[in-house]
Short mmCIF file of C-alpha atoms in Angstrom, two decimals:
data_model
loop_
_atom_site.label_atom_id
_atom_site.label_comp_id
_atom_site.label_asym_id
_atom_site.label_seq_id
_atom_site.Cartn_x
_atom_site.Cartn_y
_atom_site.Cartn_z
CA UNK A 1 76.47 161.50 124.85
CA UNK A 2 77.53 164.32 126.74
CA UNK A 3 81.24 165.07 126.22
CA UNK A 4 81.58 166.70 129.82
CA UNK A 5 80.62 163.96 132.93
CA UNK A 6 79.95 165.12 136.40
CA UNK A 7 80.39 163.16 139.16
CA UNK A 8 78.96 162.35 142.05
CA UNK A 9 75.26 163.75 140.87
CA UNK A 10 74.67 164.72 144.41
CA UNK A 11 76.87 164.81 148.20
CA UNK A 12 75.96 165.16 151.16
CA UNK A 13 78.48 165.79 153.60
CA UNK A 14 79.03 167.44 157.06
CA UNK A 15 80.28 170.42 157.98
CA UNK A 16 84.17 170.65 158.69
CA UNK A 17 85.19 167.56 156.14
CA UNK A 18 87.13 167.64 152.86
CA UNK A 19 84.93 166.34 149.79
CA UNK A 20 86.39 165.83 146.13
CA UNK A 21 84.17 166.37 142.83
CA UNK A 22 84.70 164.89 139.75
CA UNK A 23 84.42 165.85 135.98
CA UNK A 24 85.95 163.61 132.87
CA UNK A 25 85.92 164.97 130.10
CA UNK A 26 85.80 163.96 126.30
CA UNK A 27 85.96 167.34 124.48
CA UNK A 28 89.22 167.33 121.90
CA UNK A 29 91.57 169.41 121.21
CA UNK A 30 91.29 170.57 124.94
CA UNK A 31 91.60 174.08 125.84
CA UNK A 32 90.53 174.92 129.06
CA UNK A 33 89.14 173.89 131.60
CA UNK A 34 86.51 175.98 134.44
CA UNK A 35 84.34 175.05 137.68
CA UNK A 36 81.58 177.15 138.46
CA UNK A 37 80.20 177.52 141.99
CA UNK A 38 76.20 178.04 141.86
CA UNK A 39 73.66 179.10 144.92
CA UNK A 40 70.39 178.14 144.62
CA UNK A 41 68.54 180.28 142.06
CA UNK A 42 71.64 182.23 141.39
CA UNK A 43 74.05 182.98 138.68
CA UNK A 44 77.60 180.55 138.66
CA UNK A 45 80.36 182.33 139.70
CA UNK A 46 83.89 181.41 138.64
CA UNK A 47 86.29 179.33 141.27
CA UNK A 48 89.04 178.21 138.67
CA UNK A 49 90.09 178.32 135.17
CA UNK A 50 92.59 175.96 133.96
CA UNK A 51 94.72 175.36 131.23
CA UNK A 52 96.53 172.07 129.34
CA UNK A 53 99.62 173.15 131.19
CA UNK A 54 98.54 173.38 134.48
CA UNK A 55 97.76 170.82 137.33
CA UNK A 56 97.01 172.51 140.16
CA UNK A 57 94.98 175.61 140.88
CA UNK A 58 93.47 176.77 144.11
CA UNK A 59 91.37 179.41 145.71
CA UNK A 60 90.92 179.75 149.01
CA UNK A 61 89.43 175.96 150.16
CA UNK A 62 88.81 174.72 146.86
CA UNK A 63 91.75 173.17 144.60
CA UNK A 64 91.48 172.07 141.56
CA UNK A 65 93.54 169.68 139.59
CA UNK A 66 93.57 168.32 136.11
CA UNK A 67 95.51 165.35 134.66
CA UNK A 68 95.19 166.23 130.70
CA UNK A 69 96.66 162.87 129.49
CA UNK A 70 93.60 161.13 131.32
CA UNK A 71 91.26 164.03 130.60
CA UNK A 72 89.87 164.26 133.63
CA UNK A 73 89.50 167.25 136.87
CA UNK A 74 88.49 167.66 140.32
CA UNK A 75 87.45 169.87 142.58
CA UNK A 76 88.79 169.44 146.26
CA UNK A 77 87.05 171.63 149.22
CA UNK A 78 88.40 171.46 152.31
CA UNK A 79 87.11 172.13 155.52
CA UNK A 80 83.56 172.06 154.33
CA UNK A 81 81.19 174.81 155.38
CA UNK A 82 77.27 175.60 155.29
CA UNK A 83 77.51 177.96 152.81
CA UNK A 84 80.08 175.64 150.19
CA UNK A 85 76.27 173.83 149.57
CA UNK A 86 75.81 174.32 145.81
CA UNK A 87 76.03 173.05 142.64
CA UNK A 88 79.77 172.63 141.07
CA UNK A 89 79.61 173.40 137.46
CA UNK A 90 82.70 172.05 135.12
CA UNK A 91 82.72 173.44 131.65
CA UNK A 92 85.45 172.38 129.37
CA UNK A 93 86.00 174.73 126.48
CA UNK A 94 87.59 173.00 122.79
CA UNK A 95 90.27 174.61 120.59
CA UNK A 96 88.00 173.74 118.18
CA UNK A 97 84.45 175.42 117.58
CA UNK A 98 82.05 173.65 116.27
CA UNK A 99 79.33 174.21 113.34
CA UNK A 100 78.00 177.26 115.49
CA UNK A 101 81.26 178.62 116.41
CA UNK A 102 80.47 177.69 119.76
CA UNK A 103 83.33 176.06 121.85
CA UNK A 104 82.33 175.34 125.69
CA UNK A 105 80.60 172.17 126.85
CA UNK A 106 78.87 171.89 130.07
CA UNK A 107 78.74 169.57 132.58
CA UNK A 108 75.58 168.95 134.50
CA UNK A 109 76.79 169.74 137.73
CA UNK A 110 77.21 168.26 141.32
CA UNK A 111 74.75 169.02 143.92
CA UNK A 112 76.88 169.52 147.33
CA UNK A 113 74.88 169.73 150.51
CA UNK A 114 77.17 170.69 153.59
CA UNK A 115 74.71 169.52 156.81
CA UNK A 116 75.88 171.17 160.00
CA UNK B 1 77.61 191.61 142.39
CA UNK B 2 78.69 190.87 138.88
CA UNK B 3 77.68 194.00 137.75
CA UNK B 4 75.36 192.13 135.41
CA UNK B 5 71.86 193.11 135.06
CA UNK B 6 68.67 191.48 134.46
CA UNK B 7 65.34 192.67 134.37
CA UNK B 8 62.42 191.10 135.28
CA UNK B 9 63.76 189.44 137.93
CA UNK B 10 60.72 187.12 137.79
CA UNK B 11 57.90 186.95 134.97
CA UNK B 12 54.69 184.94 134.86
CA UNK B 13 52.94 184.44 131.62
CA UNK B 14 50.75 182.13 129.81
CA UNK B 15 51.38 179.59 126.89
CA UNK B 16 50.83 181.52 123.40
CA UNK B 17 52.78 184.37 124.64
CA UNK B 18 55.83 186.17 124.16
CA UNK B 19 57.86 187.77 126.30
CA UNK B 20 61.36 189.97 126.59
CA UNK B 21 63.65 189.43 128.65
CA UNK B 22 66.56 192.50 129.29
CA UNK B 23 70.12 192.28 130.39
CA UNK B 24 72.86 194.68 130.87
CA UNK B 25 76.49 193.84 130.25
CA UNK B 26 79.40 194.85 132.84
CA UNK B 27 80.96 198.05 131.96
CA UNK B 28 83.63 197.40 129.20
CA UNK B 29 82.52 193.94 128.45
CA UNK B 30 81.40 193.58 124.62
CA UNK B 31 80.50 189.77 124.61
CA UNK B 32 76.71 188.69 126.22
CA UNK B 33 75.69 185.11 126.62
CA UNK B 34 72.18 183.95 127.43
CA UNK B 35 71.79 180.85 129.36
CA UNK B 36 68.56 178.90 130.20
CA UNK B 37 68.51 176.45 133.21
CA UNK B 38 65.08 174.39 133.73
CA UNK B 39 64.19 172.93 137.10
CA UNK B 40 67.01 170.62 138.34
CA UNK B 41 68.98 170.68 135.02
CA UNK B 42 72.01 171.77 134.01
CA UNK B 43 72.90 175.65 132.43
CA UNK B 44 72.31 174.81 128.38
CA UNK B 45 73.95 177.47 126.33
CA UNK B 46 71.63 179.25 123.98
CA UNK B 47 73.76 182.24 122.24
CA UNK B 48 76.27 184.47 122.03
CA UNK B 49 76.80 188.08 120.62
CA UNK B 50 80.02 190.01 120.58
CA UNK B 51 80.03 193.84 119.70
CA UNK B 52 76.62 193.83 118.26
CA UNK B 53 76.92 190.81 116.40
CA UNK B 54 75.97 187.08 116.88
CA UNK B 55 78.99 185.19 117.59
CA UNK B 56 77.88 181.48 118.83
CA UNK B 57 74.86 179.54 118.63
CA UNK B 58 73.96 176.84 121.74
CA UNK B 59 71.01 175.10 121.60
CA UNK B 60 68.82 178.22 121.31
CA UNK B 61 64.80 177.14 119.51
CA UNK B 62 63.93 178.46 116.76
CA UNK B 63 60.68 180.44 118.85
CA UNK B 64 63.38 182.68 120.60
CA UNK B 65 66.40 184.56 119.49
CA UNK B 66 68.24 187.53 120.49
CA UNK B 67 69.75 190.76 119.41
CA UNK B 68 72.86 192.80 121.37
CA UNK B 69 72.22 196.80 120.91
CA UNK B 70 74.58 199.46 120.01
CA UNK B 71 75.01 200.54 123.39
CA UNK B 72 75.54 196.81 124.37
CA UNK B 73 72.61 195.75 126.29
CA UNK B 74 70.62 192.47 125.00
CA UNK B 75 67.32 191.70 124.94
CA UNK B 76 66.28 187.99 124.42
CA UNK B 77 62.58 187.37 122.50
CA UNK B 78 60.88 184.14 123.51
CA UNK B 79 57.71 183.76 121.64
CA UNK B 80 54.79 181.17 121.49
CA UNK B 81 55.72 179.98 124.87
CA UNK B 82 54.92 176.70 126.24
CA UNK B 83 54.55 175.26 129.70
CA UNK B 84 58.16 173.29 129.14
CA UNK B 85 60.55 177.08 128.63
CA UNK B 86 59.75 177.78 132.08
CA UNK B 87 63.35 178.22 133.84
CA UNK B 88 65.56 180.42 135.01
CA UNK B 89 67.05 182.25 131.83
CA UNK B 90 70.66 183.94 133.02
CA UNK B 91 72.91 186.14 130.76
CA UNK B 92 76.32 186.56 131.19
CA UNK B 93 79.18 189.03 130.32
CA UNK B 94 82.62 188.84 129.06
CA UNK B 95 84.99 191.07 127.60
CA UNK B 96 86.31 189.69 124.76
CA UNK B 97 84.36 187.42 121.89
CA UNK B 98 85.49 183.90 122.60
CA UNK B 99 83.77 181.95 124.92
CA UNK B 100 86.15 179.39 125.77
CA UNK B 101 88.76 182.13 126.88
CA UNK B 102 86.69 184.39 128.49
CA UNK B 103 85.80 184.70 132.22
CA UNK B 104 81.81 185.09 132.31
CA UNK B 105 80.04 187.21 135.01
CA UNK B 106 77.09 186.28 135.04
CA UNK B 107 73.79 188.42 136.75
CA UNK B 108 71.27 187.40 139.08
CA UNK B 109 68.80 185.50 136.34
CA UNK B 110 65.25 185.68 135.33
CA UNK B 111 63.07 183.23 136.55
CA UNK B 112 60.33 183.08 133.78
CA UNK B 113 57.07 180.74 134.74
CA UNK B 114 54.90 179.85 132.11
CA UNK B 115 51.21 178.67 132.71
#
């Protein structure tokens, strides 16, 4: 089972409204916490990187939050536009490496489609 | 721009075959990640190398691997390709060795189609 669950698999919404992503999260000891933004056929690019001790994290239109104790995050964009159509990317990163020393887990992602 | 190179930017071969794909780190950065992403599916985490060294393993086959050169680029080998490794193969940058910590730039991909 995948310790990093995306959620919805795929929005549509339409241009102008707010929209909120979700990603739970299993990985323990936690770390951090990042969303990825991800065009079509291009590489993610980082919106926010959280840590244990923090909440609430924006940039620009999207805001992140995280409640630790319930291990979960999401991603709020406001004031949806055409070009916010992507795929969200959460990747949760462990204190703790594992056999390959590697510590990040990946989410599948949310398709978001912003229809004018 | 990242400041992340790849090159090919897109690469067409048959099953059998091998193949090389390049990538260029940002300036300063000593970490590279390679990353492949099949049609529709998520970004699956194949390896890491720090400094010239090989730092994390992600689900990487045993029919590819990778090497990081002294002056930092990486090349990573796929080899007796089948139909089912054709996806878009990205690499990423970071500056220091641990991949949790680090933010990743990551370049424009390779989108390698195998027939």
């Amino acid at each position: 089972k995948n310790q990093v669950e995306q959620s919805p698999q795929s929005l549509i919404i339409l241009e102008g409204k707010n929209c909120t992503l979700q990603c739970n999260y299993t990985v323990s000891p936690f770390s951090n916490l990042r969303w990825y933004k991800q065009d079509t056929g291009r590489g993610p690019v980082s919106l926010t990187i959280m840590t244990f001790s923090e909440n609430t994290k924006s940039n620009g239109r999207y805001t992140a939050t995280l409640d630790a104790d319930t291990k979960q995050s999401s991603l709020h964009i406001t004031a949806s536009q055409l070009s916010d159509s992507a795929s969200y990317i959460c990747v949760v990163s462990s204190a703790v490496s594992d056999g390959n020393n590697n510590d990040m887990r990946f989410g599948a992602g949310t398709r978001l489609t912003v229809k004018p | 721009d990242s400041g992340v190179t790849q090159t090919p930017k897109h690469l067409i071969t048959a099953t059998g075959q091998r193949v090389t794909l390049r990538c260029s780190p940002r300036s300063g950065d000593l970490s590279v990640y390679w990353y492949q992403q099949s049609l529709d599916q998520g970004l699956q985490f194949l390896i890491q190398y720090y400094n010239g060294e090989e730092r994390a393993k992600g689900n990487i086959l045993e029919r590819f691997s990778a090497q990081q050169f002294p002056d930092l680029h990486s090349e990573l080998n796929l080899s007796s390709l089948e139909l089912g490794d054709s996806a878009l193969y990205f690499c990423a940058s970071s500056p220091q060795g641990s991949g949790g910590w680090s933010e990743q730039y990551f370049g424009p991909g390779t989108r390698l189609t195998v027939t």
